[in-house]
Coordinates of N, CA and C in Angstrom, one line a residue:
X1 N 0.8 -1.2 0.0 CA 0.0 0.0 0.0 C 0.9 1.3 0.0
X2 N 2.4 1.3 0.8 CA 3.0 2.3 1.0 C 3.7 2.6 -0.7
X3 N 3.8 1.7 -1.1 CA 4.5 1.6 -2.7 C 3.4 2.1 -3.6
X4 N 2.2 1.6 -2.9 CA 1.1 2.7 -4.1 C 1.0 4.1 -4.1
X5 N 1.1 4.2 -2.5 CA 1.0 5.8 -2.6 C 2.3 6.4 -2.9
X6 N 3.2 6.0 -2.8 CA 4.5 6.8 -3.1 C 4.4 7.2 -4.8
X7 N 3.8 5.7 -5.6 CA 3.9 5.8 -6.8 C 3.1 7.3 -7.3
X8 N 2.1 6.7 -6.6 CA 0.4 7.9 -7.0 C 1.4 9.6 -6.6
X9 N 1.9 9.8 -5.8 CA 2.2 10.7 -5.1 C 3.5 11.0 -6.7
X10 N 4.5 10.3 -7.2 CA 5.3 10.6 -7.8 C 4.3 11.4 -8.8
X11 N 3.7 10.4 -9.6 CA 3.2 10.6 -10.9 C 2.4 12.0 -10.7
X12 N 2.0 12.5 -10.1 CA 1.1 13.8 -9.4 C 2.4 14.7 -9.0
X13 N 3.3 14.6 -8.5 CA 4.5 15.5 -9.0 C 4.8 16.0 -10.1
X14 N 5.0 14.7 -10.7 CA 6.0 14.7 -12.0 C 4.5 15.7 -13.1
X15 N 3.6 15.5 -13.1 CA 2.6 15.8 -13.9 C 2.3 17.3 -13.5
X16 N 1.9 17.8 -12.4 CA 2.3 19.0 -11.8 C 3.3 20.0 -12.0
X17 N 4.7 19.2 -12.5 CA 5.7 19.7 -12.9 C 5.8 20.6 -14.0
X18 N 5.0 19.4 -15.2 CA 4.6 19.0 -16.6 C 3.9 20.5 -16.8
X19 N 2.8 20.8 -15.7 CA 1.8 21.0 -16.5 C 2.0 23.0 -15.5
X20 N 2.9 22.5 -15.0 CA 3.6 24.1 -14.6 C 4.0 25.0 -15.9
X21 N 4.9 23.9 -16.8 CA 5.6 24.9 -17.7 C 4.7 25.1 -18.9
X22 N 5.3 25.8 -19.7 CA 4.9 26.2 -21.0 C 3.9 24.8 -21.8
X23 N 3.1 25.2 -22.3 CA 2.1 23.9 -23.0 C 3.2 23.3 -24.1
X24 N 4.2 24.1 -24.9 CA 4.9 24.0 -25.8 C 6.0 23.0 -25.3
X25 N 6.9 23.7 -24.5 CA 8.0 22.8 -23.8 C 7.7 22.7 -22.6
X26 N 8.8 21.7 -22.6 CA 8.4 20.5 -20.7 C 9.8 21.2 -20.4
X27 N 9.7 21.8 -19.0 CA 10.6 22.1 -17.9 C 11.4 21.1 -17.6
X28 N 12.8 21.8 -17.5 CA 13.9 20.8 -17.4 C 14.3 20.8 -16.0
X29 N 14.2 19.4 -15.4 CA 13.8 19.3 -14.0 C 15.2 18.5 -13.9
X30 N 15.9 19.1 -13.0 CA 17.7 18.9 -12.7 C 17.6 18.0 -11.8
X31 N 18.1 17.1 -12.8 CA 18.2 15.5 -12.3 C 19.6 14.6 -12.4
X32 N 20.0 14.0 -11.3 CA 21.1 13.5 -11.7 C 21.0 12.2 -12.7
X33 N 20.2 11.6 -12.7 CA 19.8 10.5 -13.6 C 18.8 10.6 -15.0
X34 N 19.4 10.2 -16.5 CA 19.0 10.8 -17.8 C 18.2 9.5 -18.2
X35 N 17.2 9.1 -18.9 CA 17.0 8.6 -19.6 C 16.8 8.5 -21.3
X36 N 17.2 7.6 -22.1 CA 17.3 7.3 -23.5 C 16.9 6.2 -23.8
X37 N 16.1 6.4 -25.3 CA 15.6 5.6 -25.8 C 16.5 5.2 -26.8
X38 N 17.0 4.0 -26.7 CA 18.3 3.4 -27.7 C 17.7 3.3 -29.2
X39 N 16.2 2.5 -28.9 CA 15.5 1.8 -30.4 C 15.2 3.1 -30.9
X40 N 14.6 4.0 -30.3 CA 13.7 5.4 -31.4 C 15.6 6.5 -31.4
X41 N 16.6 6.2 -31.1 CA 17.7 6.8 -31.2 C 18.8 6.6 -32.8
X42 N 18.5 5.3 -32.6 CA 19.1 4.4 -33.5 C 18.2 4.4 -34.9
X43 N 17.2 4.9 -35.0 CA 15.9 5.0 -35.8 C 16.0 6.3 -36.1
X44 N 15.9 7.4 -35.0 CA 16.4 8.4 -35.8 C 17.5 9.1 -36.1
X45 N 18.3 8.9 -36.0 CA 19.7 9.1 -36.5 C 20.1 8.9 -37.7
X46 N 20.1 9.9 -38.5 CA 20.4 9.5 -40.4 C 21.3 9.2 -40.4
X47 N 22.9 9.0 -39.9 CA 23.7 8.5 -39.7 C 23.2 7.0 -39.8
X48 N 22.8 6.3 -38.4 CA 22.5 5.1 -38.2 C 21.4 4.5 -39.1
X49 N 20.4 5.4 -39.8 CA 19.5 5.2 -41.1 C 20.5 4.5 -42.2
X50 N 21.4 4.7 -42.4 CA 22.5 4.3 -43.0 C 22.4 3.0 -42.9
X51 N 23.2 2.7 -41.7 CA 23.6 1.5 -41.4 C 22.2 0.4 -41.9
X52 N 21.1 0.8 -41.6 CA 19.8 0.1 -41.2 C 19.9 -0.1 -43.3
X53 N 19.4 1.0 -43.8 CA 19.3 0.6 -45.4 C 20.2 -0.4 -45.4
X54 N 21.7 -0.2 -45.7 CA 22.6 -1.0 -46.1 C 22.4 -2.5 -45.5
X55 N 21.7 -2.8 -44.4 CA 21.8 -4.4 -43.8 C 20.4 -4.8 -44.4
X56 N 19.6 -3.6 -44.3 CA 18.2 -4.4 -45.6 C 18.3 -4.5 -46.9
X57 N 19.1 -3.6 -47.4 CA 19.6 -4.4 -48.7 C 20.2 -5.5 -48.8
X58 N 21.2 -6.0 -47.7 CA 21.8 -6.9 -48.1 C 20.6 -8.5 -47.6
X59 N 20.0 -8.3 -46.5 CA 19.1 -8.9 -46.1 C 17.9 -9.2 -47.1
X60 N 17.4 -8.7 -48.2 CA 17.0 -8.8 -49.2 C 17.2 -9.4 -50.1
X61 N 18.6 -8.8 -50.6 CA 19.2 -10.1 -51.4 C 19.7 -11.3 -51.3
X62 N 20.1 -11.6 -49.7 CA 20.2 -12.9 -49.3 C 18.7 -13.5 -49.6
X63 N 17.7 -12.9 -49.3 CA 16.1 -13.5 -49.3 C 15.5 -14.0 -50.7
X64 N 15.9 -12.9 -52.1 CA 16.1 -13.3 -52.8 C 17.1 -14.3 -54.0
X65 N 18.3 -14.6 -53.3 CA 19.1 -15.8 -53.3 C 18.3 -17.5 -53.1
X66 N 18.1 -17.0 -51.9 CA 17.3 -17.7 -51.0 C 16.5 -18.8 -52.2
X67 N 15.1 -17.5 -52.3 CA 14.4 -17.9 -53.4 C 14.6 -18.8 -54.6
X68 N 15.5 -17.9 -55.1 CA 16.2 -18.5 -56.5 C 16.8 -20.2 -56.4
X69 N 17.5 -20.4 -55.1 CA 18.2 -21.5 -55.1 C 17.2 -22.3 -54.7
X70 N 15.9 -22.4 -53.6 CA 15.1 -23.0 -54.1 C 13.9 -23.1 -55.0
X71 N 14.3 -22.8 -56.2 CA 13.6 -22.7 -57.1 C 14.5 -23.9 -58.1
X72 N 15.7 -23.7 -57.8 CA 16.4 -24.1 -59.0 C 16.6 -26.3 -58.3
X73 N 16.6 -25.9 -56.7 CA 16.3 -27.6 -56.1 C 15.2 -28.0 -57.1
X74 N 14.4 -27.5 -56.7 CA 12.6 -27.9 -56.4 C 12.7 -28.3 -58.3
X75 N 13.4 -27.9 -59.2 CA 13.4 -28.4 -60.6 C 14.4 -29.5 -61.0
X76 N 15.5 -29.5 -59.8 CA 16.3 -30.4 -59.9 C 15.9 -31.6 -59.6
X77 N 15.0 -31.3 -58.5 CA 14.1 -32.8 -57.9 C 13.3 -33.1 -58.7
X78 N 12.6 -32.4 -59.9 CA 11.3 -32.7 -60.2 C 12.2 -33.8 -61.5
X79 N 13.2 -33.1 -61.7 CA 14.2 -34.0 -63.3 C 14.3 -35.1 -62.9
X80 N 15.0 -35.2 -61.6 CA 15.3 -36.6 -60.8 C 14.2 -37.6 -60.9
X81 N 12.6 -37.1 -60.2 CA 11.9 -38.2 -60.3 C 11.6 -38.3 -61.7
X82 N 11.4 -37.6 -62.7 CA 11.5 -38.1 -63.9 C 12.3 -39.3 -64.9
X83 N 13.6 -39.1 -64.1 CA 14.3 -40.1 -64.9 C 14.5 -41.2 -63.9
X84 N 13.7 -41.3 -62.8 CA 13.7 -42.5 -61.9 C 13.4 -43.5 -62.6
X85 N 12.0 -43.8 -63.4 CA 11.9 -44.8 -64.1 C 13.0 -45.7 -64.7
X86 N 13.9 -45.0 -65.5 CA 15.2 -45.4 -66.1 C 15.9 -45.6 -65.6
X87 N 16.1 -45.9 -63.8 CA 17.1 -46.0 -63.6 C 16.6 -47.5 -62.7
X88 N 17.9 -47.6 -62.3 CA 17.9 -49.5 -61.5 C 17.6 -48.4 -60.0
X89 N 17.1 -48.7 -58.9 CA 17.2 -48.9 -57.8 C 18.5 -48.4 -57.2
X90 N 19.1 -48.8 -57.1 CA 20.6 -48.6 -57.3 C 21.0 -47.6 -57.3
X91 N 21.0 -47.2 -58.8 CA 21.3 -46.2 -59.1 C 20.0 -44.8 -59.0
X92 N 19.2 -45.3 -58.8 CA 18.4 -43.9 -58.4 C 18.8 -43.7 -56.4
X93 N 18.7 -44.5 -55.8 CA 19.5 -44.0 -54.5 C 20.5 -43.7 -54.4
X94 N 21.6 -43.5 -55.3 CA 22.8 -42.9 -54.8 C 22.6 -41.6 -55.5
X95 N 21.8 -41.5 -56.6 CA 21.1 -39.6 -56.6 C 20.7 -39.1 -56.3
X96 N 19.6 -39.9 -55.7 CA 18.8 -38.9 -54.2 C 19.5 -38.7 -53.2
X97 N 20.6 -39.3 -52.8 CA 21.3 -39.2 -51.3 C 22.3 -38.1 -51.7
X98 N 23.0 -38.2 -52.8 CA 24.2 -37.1 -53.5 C 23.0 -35.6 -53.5
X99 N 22.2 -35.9 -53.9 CA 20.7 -34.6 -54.1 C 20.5 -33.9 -52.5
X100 N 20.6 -35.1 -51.9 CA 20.2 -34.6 -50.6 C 21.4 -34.0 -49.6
X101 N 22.6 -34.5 -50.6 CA 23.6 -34.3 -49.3 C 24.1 -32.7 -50.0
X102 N 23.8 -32.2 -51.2 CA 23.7 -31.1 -51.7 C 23.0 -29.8 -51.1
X103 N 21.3 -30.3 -51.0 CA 20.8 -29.6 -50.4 C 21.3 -29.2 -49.4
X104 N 21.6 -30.4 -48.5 CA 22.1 -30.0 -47.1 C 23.0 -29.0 -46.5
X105 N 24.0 -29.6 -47.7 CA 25.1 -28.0 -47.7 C 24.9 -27.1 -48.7
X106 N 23.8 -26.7 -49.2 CA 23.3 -25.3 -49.6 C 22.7 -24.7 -48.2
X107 N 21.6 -25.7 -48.0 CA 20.9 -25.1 -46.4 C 21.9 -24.7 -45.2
X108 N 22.7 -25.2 -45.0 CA 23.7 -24.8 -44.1 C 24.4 -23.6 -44.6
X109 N 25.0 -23.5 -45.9 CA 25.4 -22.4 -46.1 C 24.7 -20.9 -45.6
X110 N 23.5 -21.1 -46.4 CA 22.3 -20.0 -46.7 C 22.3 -19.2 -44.6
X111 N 22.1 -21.1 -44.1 CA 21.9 -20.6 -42.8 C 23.3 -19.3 -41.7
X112 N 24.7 -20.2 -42.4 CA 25.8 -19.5 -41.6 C 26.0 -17.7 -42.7
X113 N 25.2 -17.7 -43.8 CA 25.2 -16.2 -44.5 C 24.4 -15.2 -43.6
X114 N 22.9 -16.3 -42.9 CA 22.0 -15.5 -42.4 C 22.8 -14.6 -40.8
X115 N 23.3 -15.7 -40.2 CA 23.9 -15.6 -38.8 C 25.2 -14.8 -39.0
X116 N 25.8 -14.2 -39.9 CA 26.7 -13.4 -40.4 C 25.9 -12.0 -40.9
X117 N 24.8 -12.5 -41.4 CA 24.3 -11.0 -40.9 C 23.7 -10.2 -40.0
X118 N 23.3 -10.9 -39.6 CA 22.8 -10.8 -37.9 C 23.9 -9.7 -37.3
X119 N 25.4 -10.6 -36.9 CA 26.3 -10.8 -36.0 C 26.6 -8.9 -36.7
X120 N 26.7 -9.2 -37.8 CA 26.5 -7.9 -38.6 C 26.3 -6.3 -38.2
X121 N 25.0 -6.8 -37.8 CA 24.1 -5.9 -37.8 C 24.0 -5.7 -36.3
X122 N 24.3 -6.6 -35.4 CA 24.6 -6.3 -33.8 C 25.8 -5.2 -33.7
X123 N 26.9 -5.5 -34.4 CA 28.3 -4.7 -34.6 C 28.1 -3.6 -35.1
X124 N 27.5 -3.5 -36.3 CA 27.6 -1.7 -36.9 C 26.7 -1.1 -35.5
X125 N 25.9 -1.6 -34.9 CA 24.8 -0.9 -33.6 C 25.4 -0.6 -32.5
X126 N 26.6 -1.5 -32.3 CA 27.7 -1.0 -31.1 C 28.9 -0.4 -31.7
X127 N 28.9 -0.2 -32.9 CA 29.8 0.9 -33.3 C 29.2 1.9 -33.3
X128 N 28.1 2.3 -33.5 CA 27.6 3.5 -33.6 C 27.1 4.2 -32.8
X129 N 27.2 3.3 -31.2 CA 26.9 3.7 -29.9 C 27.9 4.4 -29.1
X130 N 29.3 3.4 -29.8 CA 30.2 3.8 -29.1 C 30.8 5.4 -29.6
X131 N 30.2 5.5 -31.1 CA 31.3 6.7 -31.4 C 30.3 7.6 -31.4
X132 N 29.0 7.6 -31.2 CA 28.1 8.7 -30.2 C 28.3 9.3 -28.7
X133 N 29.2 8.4 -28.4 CA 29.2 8.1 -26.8 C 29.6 10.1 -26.6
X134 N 30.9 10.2 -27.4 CA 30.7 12.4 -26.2 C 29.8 12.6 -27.2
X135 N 28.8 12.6 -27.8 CA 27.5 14.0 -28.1 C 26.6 13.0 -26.6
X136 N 26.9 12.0 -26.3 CA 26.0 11.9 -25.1 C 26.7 12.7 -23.8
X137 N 27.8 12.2 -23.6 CA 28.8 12.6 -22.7 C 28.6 14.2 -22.5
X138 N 28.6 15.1 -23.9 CA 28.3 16.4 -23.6 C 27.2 17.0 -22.7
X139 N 25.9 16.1 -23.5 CA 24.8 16.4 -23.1 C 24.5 16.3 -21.2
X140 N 25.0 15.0 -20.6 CA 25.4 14.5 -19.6 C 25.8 15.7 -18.4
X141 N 27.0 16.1 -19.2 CA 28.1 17.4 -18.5 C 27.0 18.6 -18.4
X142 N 26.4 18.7 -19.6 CA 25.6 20.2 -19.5 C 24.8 19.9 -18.5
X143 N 23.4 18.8 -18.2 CA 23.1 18.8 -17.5 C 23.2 18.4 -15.8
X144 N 24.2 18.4 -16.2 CA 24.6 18.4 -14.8 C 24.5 16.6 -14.1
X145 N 24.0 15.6 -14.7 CA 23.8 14.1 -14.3 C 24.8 13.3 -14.4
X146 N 24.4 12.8 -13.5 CA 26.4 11.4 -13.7 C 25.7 10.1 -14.5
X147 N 24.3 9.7 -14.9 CA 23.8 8.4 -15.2 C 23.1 8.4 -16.1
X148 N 23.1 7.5 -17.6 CA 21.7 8.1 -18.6 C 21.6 6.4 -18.6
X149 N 20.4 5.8 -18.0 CA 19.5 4.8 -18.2 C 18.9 4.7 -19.3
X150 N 18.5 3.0 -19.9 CA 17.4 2.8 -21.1 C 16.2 3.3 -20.4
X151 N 15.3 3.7 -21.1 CA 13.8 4.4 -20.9 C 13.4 3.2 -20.6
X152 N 13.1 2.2 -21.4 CA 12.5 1.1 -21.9 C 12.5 0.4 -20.4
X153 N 13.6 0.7 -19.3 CA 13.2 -0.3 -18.2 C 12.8 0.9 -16.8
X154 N 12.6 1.8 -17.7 CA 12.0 2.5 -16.5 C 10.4 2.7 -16.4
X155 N 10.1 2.9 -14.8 CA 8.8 2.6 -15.1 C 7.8 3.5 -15.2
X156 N 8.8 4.8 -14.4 CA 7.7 6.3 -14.7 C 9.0 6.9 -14.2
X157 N 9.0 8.3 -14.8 CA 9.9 9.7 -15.7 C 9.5 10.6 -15.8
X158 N 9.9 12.0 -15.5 CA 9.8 13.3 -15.9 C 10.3 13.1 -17.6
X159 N 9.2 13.8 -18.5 CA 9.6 13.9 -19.7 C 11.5 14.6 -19.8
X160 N 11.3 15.3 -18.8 CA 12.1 16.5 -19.1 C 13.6 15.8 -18.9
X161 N 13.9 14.5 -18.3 CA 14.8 13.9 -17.6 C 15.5 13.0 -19.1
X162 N 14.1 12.9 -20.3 CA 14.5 12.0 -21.5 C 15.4 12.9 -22.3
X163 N 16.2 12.4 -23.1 CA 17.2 13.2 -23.9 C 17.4 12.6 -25.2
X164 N 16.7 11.5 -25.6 CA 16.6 11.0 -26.7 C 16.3 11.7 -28.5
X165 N 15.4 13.2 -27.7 CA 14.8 13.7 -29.1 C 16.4 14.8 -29.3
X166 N 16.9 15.6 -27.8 CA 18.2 16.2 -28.4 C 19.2 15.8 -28.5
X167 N 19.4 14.3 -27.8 CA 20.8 13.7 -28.6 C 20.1 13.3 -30.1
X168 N 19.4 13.3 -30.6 CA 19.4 12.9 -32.3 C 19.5 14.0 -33.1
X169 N 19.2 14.9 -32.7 CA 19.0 16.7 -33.4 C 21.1 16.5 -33.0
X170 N 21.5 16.4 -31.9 CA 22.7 16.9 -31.9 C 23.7 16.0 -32.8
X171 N 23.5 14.3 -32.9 CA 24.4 13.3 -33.5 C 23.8 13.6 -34.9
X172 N 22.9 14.2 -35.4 CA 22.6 14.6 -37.0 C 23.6 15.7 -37.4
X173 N 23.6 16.9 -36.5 CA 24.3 18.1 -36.4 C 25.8 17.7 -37.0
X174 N 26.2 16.6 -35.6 CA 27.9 16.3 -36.0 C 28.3 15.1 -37.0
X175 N 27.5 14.3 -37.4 CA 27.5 13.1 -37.8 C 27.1 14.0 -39.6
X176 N 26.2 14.3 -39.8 CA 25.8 14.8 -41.1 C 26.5 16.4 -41.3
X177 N 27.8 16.1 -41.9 CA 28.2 17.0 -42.5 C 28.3 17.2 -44.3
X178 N 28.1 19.2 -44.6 CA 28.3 19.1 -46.2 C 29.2 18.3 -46.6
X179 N 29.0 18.1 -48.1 CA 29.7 17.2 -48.6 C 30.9 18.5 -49.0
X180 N 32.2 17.9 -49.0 CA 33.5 18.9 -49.1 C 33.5 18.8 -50.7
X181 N 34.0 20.2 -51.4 CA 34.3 20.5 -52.6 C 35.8 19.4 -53.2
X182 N 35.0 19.1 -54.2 CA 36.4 18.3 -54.9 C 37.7 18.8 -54.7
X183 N 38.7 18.4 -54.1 CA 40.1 19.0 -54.4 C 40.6 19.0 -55.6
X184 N 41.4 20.2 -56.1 CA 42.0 20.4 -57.1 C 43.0 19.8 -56.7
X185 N 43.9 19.8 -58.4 CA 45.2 19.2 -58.9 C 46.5 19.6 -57.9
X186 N 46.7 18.6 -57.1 CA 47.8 19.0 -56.0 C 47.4 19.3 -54.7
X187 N 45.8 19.6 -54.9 CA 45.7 20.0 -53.3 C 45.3 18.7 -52.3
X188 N 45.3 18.8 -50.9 CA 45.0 17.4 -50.5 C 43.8 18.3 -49.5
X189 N 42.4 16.9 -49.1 CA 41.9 17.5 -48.1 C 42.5 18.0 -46.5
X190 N 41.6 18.8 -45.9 CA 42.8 19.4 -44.9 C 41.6 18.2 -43.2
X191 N 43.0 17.7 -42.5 CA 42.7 16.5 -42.0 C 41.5 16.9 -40.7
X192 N 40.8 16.0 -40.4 CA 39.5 16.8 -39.2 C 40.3 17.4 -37.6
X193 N 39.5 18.2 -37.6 CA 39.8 19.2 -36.2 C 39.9 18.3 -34.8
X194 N 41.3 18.7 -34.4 CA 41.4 16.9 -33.1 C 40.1 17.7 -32.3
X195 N 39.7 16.4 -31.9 CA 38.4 16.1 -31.2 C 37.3 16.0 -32.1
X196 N 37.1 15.8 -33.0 CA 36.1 15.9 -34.2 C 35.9 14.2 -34.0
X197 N 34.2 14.0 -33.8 CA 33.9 13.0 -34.1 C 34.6 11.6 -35.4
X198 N 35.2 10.7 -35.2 CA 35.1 9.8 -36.8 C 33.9 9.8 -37.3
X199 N 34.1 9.8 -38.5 CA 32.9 9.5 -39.7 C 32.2 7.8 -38.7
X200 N 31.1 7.7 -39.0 CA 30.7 6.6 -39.2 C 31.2 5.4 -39.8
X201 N 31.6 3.8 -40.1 CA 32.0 3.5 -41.1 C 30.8 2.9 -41.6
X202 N 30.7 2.5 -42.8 CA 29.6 1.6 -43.4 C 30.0 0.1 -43.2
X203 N 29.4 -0.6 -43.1 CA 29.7 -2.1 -43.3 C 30.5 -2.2 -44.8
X204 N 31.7 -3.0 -44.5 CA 31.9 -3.5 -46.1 C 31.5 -4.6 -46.7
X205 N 32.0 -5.2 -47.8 CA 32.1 -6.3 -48.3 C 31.5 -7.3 -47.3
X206 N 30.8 -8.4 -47.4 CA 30.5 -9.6 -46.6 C 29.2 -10.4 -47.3
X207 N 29.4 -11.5 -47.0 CA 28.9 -12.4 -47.4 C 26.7 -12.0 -47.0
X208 N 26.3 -12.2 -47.8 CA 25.0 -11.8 -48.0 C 24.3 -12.8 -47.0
X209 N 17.3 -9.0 -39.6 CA 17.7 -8.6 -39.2 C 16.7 -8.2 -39.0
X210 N 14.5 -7.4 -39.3 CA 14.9 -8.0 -39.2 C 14.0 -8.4 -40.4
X211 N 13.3 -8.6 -41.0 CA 13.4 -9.9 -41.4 C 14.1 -11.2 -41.3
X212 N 14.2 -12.3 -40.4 CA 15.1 -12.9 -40.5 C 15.2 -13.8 -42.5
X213 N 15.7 -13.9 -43.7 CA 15.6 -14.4 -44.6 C 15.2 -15.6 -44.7
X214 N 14.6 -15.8 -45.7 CA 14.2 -17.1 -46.0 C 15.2 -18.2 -46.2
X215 N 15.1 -19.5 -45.3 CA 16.7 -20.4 -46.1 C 15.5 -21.7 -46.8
X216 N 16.0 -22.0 -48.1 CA 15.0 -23.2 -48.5 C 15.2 -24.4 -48.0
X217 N 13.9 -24.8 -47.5 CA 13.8 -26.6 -47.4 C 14.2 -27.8 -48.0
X218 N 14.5 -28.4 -47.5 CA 15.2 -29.8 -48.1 C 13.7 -30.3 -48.8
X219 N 14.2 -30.1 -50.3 CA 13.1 -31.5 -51.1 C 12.9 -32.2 -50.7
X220 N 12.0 -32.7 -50.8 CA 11.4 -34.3 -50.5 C 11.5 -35.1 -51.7
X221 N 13.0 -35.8 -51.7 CA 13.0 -37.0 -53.0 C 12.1 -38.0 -52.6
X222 N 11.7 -38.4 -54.1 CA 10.9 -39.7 -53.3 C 11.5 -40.9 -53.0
X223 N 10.6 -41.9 -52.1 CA 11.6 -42.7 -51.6 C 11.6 -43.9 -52.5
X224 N 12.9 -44.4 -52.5 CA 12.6 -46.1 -54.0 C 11.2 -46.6 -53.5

């Protein structure tokens, strides 16, 4: 009972608070503890928009891979039971087992491409947390807090305590810069200002989140 009223008693603070300041903005209520939303951070950040296209394209074309290769079984099996007639016993089971032991390592393949992009797509997400880390750090210092918590496991908050909408306005600011004019003949670009955020990197090269992708099913040869 004492846990209900403390709760009721918060939320009637915090709302009080709310409804002190301006209708437009929420009063910034000096707190040593920040919370952020990682999922709507990571979402909006055109920076990190980046990362997200680039792993659904490639997540796509694994899907349509995917496709294709069972397309191309599913005709390979259908030839097989065709020319079963003509063949001895014998020799149609050691085609369906060579057939089947094929599939198997396509499907495993398909499977260790999908788990590579995954592993992928976990890594560009903690790169791009970590090299946000001072536009959060800044934010942190200005207001004065030693701690920025996930939103997501908190259970009630002063809006004004969240920092999610101006760390994305600030990692757009530093992260999205003009594109620099072509250098002329001899000139070189001039190197970034020490303390200047790194560029983001993009994922490179790798073998083809969520949709998890489709991997195709083992045919069903028939049995002798």
């Amino acid at each position: 009972m004492r846990g209900l009223r403390a709760l009721a008693l918060a939320a009637a603070c915090l709302a009080g608070a709310v409804a002190a300041g301006d209708a437009q903005d929420v009063i910034q209520v000096p707190s040593p503890i920040l919370t952020l939303d990682q999922e709507r951070l990571f979402e909006g950040s055109r920076a990190a928009a980046r990362i997200s296209a680039e792993i659904e394209r490639r997540t796509n074309e694994l899907t349509a891979e995917n496709r294709r290769i069972e397309a191309e079984l599913t005709e390979e099996e259908l030839a097989l039971t065709e020319r079963r007639a003509a063949l001895t016993p014998a020799e149609f089971r050691d085609l369906a087992d060579a057939f089947h032991e094929k599939v198997q390592g396509i499907r495993a393949a398909q499977d260790a491409k999908a788990r590579e992009l995954q592993r992928m797509q976990e890594e560009e997400r903690q790169s791009f947390l970590r090299q946000i880390t001072p536009v959060l750090a800044e934010i942190v210092r200005e207001r004065g807090a030693v701690l920025v918590v996930d939103r997501r496991s908190v259970i009630l908050s002063a809006e004004s305590i969240d920092i999610t909408d101006e760390a994305i306005e600030r990692i757009n600011e530093v992260f999205e810069l003009p594109d620099a004019p072509e250098p002329g003949p001899g000139e070189r670009p001039e190197p970034p200002a020490p303390g200047s955020p790194a560029p983001i990197p993009m994922p490179g090269p790798a073998p083809a989140p969520d949709p998890e992708p489709e991997v195709p099913d083992t045919p069903a040869v028939p049995a002798e």
